[in-house]
Tab-separated table of C-alpha atoms and ligand atoms in Angstrom:
chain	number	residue	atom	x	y	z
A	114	UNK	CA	0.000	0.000	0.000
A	115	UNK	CA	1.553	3.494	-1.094
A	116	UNK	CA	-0.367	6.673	0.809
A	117	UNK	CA	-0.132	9.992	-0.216
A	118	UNK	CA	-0.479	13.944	0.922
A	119	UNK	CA	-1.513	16.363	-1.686
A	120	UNK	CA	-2.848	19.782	-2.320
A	121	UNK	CA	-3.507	20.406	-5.853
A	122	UNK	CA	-2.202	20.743	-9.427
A	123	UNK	CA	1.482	19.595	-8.163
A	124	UNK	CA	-0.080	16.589	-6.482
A	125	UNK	CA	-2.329	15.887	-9.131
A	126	UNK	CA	0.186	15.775	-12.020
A	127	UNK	CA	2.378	13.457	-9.675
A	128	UNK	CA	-0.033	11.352	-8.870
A	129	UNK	CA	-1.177	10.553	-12.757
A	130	UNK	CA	1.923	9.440	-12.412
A	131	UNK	CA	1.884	7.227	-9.894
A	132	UNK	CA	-1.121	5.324	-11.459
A	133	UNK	CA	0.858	4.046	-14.286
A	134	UNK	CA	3.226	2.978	-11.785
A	135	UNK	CA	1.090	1.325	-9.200
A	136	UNK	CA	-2.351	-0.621	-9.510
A	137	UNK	CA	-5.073	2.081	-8.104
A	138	UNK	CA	-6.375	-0.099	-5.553
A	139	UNK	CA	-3.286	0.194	-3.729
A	140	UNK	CA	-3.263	4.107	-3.660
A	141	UNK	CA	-4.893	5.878	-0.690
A	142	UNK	CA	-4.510	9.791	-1.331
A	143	UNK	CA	-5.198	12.139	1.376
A	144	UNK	CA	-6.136	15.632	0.574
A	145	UNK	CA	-6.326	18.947	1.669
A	146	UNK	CA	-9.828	21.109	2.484
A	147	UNK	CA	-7.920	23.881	4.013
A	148	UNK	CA	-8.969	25.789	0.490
A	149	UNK	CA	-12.459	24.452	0.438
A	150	UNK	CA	-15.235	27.084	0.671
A	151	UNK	CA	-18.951	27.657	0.523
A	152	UNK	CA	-20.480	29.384	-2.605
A	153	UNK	CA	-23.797	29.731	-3.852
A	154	UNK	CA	-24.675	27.725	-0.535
A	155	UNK	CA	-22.457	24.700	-2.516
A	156	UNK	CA	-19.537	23.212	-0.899
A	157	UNK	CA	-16.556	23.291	-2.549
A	158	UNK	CA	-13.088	21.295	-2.683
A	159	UNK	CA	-11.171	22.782	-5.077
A	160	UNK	CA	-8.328	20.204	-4.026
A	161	UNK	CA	-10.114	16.958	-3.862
A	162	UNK	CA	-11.943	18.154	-7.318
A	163	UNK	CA	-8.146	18.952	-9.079
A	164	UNK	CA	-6.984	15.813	-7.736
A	165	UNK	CA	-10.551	13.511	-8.726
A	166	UNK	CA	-11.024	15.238	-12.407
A	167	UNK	CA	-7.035	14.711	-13.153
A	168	UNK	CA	-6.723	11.101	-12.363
A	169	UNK	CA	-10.203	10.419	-13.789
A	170	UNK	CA	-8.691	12.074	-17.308
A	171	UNK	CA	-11.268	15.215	-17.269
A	172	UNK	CA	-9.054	17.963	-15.943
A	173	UNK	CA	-8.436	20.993	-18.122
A	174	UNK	CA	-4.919	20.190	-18.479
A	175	UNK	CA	-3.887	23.778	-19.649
A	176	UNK	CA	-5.735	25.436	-16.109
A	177	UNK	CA	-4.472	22.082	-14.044
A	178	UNK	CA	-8.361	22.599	-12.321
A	179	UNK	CA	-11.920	22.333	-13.686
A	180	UNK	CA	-13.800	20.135	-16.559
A	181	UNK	CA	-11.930	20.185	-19.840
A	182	UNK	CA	-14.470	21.470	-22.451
A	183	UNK	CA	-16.524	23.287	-19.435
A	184	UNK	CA	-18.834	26.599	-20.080
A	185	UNK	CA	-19.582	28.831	-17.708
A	186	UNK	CA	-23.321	30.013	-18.609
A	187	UNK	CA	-24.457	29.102	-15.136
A	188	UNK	CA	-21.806	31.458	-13.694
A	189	UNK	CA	-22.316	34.051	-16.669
A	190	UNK	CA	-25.908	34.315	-15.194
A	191	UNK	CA	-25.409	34.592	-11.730
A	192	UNK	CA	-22.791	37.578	-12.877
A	193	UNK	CA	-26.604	39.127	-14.229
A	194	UNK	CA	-28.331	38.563	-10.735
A	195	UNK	CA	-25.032	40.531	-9.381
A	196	UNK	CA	-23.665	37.809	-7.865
A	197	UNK	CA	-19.862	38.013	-7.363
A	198	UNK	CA	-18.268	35.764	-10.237
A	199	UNK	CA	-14.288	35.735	-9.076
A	200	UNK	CA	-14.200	32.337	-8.106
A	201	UNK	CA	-14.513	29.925	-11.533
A	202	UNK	CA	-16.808	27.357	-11.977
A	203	UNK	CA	-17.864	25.984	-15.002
A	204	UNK	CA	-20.972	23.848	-15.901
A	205	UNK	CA	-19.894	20.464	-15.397
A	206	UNK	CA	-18.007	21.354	-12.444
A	207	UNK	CA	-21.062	22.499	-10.727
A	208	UNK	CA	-22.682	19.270	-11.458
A	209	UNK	CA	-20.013	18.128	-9.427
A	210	UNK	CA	-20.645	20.707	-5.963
A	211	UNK	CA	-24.121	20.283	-6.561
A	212	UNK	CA	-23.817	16.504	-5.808
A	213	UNK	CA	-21.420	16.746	-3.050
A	214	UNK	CA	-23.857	19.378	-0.958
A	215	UNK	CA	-26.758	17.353	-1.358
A	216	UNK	CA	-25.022	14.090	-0.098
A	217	UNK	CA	-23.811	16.309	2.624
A	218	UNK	CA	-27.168	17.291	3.227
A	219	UNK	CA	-28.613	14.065	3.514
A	220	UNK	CA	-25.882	13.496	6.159
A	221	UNK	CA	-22.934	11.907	4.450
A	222	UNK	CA	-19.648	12.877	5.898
A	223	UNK	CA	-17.207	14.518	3.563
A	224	UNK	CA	-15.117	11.308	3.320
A	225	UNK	CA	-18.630	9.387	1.876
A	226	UNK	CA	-19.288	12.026	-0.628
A	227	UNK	CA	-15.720	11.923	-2.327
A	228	UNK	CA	-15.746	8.221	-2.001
A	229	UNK	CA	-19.317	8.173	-3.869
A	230	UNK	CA	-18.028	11.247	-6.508
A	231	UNK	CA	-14.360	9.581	-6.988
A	232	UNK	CA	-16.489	6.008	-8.010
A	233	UNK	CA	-19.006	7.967	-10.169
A	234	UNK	CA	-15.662	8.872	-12.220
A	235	UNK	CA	-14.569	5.595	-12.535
A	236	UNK	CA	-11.575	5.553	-10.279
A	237	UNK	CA	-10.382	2.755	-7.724
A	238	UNK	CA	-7.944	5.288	-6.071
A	239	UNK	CA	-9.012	5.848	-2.725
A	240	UNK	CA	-9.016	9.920	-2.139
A	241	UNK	CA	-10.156	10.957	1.298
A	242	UNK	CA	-10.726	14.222	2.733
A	243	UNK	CA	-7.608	15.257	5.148
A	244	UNK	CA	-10.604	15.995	7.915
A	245	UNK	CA	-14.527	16.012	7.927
A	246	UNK	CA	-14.633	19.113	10.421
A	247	UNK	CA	-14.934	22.418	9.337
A	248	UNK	CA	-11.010	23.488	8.457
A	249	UNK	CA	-10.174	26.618	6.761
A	250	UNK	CA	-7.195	28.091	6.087
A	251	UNK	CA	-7.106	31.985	6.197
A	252	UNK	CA	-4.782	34.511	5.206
A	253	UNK	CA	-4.298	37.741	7.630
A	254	UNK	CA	-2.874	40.595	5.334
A	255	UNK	CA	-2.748	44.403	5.842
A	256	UNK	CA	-6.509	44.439	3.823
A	257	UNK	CA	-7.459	41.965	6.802
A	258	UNK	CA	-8.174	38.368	7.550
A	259	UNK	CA	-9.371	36.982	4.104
A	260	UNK	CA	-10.313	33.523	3.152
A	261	UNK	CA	-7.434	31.696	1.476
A	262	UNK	CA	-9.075	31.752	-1.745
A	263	UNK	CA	-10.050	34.832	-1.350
A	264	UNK	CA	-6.712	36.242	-0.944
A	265	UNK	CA	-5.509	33.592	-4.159
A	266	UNK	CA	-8.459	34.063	-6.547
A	267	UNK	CA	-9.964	37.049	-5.485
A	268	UNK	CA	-7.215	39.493	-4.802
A	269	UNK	CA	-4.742	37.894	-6.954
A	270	UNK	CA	-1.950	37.025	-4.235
A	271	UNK	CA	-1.706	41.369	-4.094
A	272	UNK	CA	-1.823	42.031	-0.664
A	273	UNK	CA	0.960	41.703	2.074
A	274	UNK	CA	0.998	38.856	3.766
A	275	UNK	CA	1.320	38.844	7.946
A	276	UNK	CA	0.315	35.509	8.605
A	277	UNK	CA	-1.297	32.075	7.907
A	278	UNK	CA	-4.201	31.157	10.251
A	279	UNK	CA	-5.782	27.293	10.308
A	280	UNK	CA	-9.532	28.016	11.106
A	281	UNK	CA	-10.117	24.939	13.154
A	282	UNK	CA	-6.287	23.575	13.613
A	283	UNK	CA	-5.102	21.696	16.554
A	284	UNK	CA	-8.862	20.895	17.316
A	285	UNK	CA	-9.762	19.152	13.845
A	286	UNK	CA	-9.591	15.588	13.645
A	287	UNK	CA	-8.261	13.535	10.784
A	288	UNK	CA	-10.887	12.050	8.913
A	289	UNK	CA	-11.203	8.462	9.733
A	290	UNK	CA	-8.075	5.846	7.538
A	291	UNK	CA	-5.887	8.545	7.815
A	292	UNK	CA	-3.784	7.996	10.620
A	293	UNK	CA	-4.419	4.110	9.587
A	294	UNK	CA	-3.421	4.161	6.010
A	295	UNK	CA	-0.394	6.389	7.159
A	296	UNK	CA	0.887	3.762	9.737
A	297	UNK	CA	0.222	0.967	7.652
A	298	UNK	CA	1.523	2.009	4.385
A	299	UNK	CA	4.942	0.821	2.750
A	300	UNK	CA	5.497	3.809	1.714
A	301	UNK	CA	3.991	7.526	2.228
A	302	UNK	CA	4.869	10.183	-0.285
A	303	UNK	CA	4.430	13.646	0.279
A	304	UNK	CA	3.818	15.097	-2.774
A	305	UNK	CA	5.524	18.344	-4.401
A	306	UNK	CA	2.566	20.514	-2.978
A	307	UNK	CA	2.349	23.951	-1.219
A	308	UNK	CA	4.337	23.045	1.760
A	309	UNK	CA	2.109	25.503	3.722
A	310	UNK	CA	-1.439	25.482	3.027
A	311	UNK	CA	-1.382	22.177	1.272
A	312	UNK	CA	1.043	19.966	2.926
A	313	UNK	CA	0.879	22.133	6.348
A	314	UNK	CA	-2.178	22.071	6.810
A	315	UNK	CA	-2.691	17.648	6.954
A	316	UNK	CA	0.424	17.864	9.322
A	317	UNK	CA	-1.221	20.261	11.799
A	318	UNK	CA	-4.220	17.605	11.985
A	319	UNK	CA	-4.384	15.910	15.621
A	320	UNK	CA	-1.854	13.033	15.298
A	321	UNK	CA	-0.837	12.979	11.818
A	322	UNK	CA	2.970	13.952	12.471
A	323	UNK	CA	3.305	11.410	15.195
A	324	UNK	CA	2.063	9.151	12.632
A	325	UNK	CA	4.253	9.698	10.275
A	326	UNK	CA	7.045	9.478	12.607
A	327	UNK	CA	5.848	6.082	13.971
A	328	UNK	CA	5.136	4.414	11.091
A	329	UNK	CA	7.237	1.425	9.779
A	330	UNK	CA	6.596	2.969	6.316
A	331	UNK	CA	9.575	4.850	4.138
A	332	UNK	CA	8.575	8.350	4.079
A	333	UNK	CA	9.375	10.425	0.892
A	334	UNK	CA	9.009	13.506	-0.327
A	335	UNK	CA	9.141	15.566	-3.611
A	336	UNK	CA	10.123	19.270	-3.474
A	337	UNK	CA	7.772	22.214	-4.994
A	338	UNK	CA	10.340	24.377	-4.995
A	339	UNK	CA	13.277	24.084	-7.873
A	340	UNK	CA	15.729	27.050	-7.881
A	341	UNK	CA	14.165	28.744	-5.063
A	342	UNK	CA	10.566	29.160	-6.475
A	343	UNK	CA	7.253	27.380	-6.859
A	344	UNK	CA	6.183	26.203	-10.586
A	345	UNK	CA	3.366	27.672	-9.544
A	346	UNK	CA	1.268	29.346	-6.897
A	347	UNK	CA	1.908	31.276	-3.536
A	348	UNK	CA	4.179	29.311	-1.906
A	349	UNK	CA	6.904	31.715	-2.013
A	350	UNK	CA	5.157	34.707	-0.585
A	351	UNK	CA	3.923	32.770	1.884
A	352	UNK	CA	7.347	31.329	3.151
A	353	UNK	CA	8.763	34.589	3.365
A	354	UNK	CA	6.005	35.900	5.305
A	355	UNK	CA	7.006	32.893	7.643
A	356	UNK	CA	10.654	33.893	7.364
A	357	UNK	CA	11.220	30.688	5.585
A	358	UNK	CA	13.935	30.627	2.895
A	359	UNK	CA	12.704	29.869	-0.602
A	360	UNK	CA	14.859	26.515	-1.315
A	361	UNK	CA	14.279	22.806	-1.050
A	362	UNK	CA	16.673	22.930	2.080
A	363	UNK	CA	13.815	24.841	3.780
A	364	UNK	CA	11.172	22.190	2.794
A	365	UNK	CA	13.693	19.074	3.837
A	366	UNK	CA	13.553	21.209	7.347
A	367	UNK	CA	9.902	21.799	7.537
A	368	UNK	CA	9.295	17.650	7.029
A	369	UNK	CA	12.989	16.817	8.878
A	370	UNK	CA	10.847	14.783	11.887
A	371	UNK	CA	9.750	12.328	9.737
A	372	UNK	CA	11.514	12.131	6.482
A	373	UNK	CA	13.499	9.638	5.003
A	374	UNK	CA	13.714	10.518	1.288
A	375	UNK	CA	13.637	13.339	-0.391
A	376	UNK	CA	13.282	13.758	-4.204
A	377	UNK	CA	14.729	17.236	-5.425
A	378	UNK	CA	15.399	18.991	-8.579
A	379	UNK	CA	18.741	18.125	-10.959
A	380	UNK	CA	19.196	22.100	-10.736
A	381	UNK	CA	19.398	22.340	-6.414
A	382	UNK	CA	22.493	19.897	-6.729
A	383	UNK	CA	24.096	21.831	-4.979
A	384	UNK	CA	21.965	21.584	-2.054
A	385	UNK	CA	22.106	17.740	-1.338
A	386	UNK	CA	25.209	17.925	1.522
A	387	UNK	CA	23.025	20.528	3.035
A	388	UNK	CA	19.745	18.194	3.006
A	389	UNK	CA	21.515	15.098	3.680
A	390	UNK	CA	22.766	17.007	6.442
A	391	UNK	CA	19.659	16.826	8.487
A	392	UNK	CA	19.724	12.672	7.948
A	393	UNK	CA	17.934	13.014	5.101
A	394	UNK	CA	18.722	10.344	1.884
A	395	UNK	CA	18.711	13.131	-0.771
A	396	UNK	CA	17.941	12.075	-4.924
A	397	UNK	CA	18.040	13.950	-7.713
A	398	UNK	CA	16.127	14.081	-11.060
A	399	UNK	CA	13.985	16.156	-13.619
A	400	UNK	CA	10.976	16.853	-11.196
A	401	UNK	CA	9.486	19.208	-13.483
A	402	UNK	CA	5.884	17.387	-14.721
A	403	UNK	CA	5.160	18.708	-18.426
A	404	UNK	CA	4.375	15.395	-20.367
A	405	UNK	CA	2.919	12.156	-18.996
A	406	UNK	CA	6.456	10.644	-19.455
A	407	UNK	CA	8.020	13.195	-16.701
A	408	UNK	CA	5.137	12.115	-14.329
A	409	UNK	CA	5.633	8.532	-14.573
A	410	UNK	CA	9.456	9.045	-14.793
A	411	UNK	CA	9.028	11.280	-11.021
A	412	UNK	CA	6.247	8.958	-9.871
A	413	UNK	CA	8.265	5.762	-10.576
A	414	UNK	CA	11.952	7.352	-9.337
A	415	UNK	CA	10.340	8.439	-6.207
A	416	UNK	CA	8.833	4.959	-5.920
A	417	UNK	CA	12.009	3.274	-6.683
A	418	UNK	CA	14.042	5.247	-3.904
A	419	UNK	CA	11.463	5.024	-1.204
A	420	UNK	CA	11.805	0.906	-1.753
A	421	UNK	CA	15.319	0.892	-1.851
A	422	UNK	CA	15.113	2.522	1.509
A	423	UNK	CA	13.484	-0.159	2.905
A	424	UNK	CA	16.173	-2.213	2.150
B	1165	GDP	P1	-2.660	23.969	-5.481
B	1165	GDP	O1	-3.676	23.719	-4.438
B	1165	GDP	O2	-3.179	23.777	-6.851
B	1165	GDP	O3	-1.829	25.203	-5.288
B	1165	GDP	O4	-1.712	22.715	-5.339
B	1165	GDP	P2	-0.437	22.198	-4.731
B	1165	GDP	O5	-0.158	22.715	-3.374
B	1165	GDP	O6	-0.426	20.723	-4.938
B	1165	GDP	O7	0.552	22.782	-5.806
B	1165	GDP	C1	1.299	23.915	-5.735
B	1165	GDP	C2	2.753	23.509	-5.637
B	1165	GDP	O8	3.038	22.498	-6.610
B	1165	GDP	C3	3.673	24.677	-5.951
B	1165	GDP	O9	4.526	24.866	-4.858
B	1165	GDP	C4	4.427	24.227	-7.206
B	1165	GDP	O10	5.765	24.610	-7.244
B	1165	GDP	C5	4.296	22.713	-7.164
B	1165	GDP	N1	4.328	22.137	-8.498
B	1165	GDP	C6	3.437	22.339	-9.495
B	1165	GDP	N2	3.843	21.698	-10.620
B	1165	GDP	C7	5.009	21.053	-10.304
B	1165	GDP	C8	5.930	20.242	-11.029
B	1165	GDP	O11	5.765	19.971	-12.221
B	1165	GDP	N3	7.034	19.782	-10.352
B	1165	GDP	C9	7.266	20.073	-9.034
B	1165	GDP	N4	8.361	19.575	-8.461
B	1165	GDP	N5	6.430	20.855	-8.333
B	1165	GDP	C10	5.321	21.332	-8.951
B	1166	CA	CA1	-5.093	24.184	-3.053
């Protein structure tokens, strides 16, 4: 069995990866919500959707997020009722919140929904929710506290940055087979997500660190930084507001508790003595995921290392 953490797009391309590499049945992925967010009285996860719609083959590849193909009538509409319109969501990606919120509202957990929606798309992955409390991740900033996606979507990443607040941290529970899966997984990958509102956010979970430092399992990790900045995303901004260096090196430090590999770019070389420094086995290879082929080539090297560590 082979667990993973993920956030979004940078999970999502590893991870159609990583089911070329290994049957789905023996995946368990475990997502973020800390971005999810109520609109038009839906509930949305833009993290489980990114990660659902990719390995089920329907993502806009271009965007990373959404239905490829998708309109956006319904939204054009609601833009007419004067409705605010920032956040995008096309047709067939409503279908998809629409679904959710009413198995919600006939008192599914969060964890039975994206089971039942994850199915409906033909996949034998197993993605759960990181928690099924209320967990939000919020950005305060010198125009205020603002909702993460919000301060992403809506104010385009503008504003300065004082500090990351997890609405419902340090009381939220994991959802249930989380702490399992982690503990009895061969091998847990962390995948090359935002290390702070994607990855960050599982780890502050009751119990998850502990887990991952218990478990028999080979932890390893892929950096989202390469040359000191994020493919894509906030991640820098928000390290620096953390006083956080931009590197790998800072991510191998952030996970140092409980990793045992860690996958980095061919171009941060020259950071390896400084990783393996903090007892970390350090690999590197092309992590950048254009093509299929780089995904399965990251997916399977990653793979490959973590087994040789359980050697
Ligand atoms: P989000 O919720 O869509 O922002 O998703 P993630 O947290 O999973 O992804 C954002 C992170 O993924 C950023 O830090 C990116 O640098 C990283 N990322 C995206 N594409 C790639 C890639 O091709 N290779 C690597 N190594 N990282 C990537
Ligand atoms: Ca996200």
């Amino acid at each position: 069995m082979i667990t993973a953490l993920a956030g979004g797009v940078g999970a999502a391309r590893f991870l159609q990866g990583a089911i070329k590499v290994v049957p789905q049945n023996e995946l368990t992925v475990i997502v973020n919500t800390g971005d999810d967010i109520e609109l038009f009285g839906l509930h949305i996860s833009p993290d489980i959707d990114i990660v659902t719609y990719t390995l089920a083959g329907l993502v806009d590849e271009e965007k990373g997020w959404g239905v490829k193909g998708d309109s956006f009538n319904c939204l054009k509409m609601l833009g007419r009722y004067g409705y605010e319109t920032w956040f995008q969501l096309g047709d067939m990606d409503l279908a998809t919140h629409i679904h959710r919120t009413l198995l919600l509202r006939k008192g599914m957990s969060l964890s039975e929904a994206t089971y039942k929606i994850s199915r409906s798309l033909g996949l034998k992955v197993k993605i759960i929710p990181m928690t099924n409390e209320k967990f939000r991740t919020f950005i305060k900033t010198d125009k205020g506290l603002m909702h993460f996606q919000e301060f992403l979507v809506k104010r385009k990443a503008k504003d300065k940055v004082l500090g990351i607040v997890f609405k419902g941290s340090g009381k939220a529970k994991p959802s249930p087979d989380v702490i399992n899966s982690i503990i009895n997984s061969e091998i847990i990958i962390i995948c090359p997500s935002n290390p702070i509102v994607s990855i960050g956010t599982i780890l502050s979970l009751r119990g998850v660190r502990e887990a991952l430092k218990e478990t028999c399992g080979v932890v390893a990790g892929v950096s989202p930084i390469i040359r000191g900045a994020p493919l894509k995303g906030p991640a820098d901004i928000l390290m620096k507001a953390l006083n956080i260096d931009v590197s790998a090196y800072s991510v191998a430090k952030l996970y140092r508790d409980f990793l045992d590999v860690f996958v980095i770019d061919n171009q941060d070389r020259d950071q390896i003595k400084e990783i393996a420094s903090l007892g970390i086995k350090v690999y590197t290879t092309n992590t950048i995921m254009k093509t299929l082929k780089d995904k399965v080539h990251l997916a399977r090297f990653t793979i490959e290392k973590a087994k040789q560590c359980m050697k």
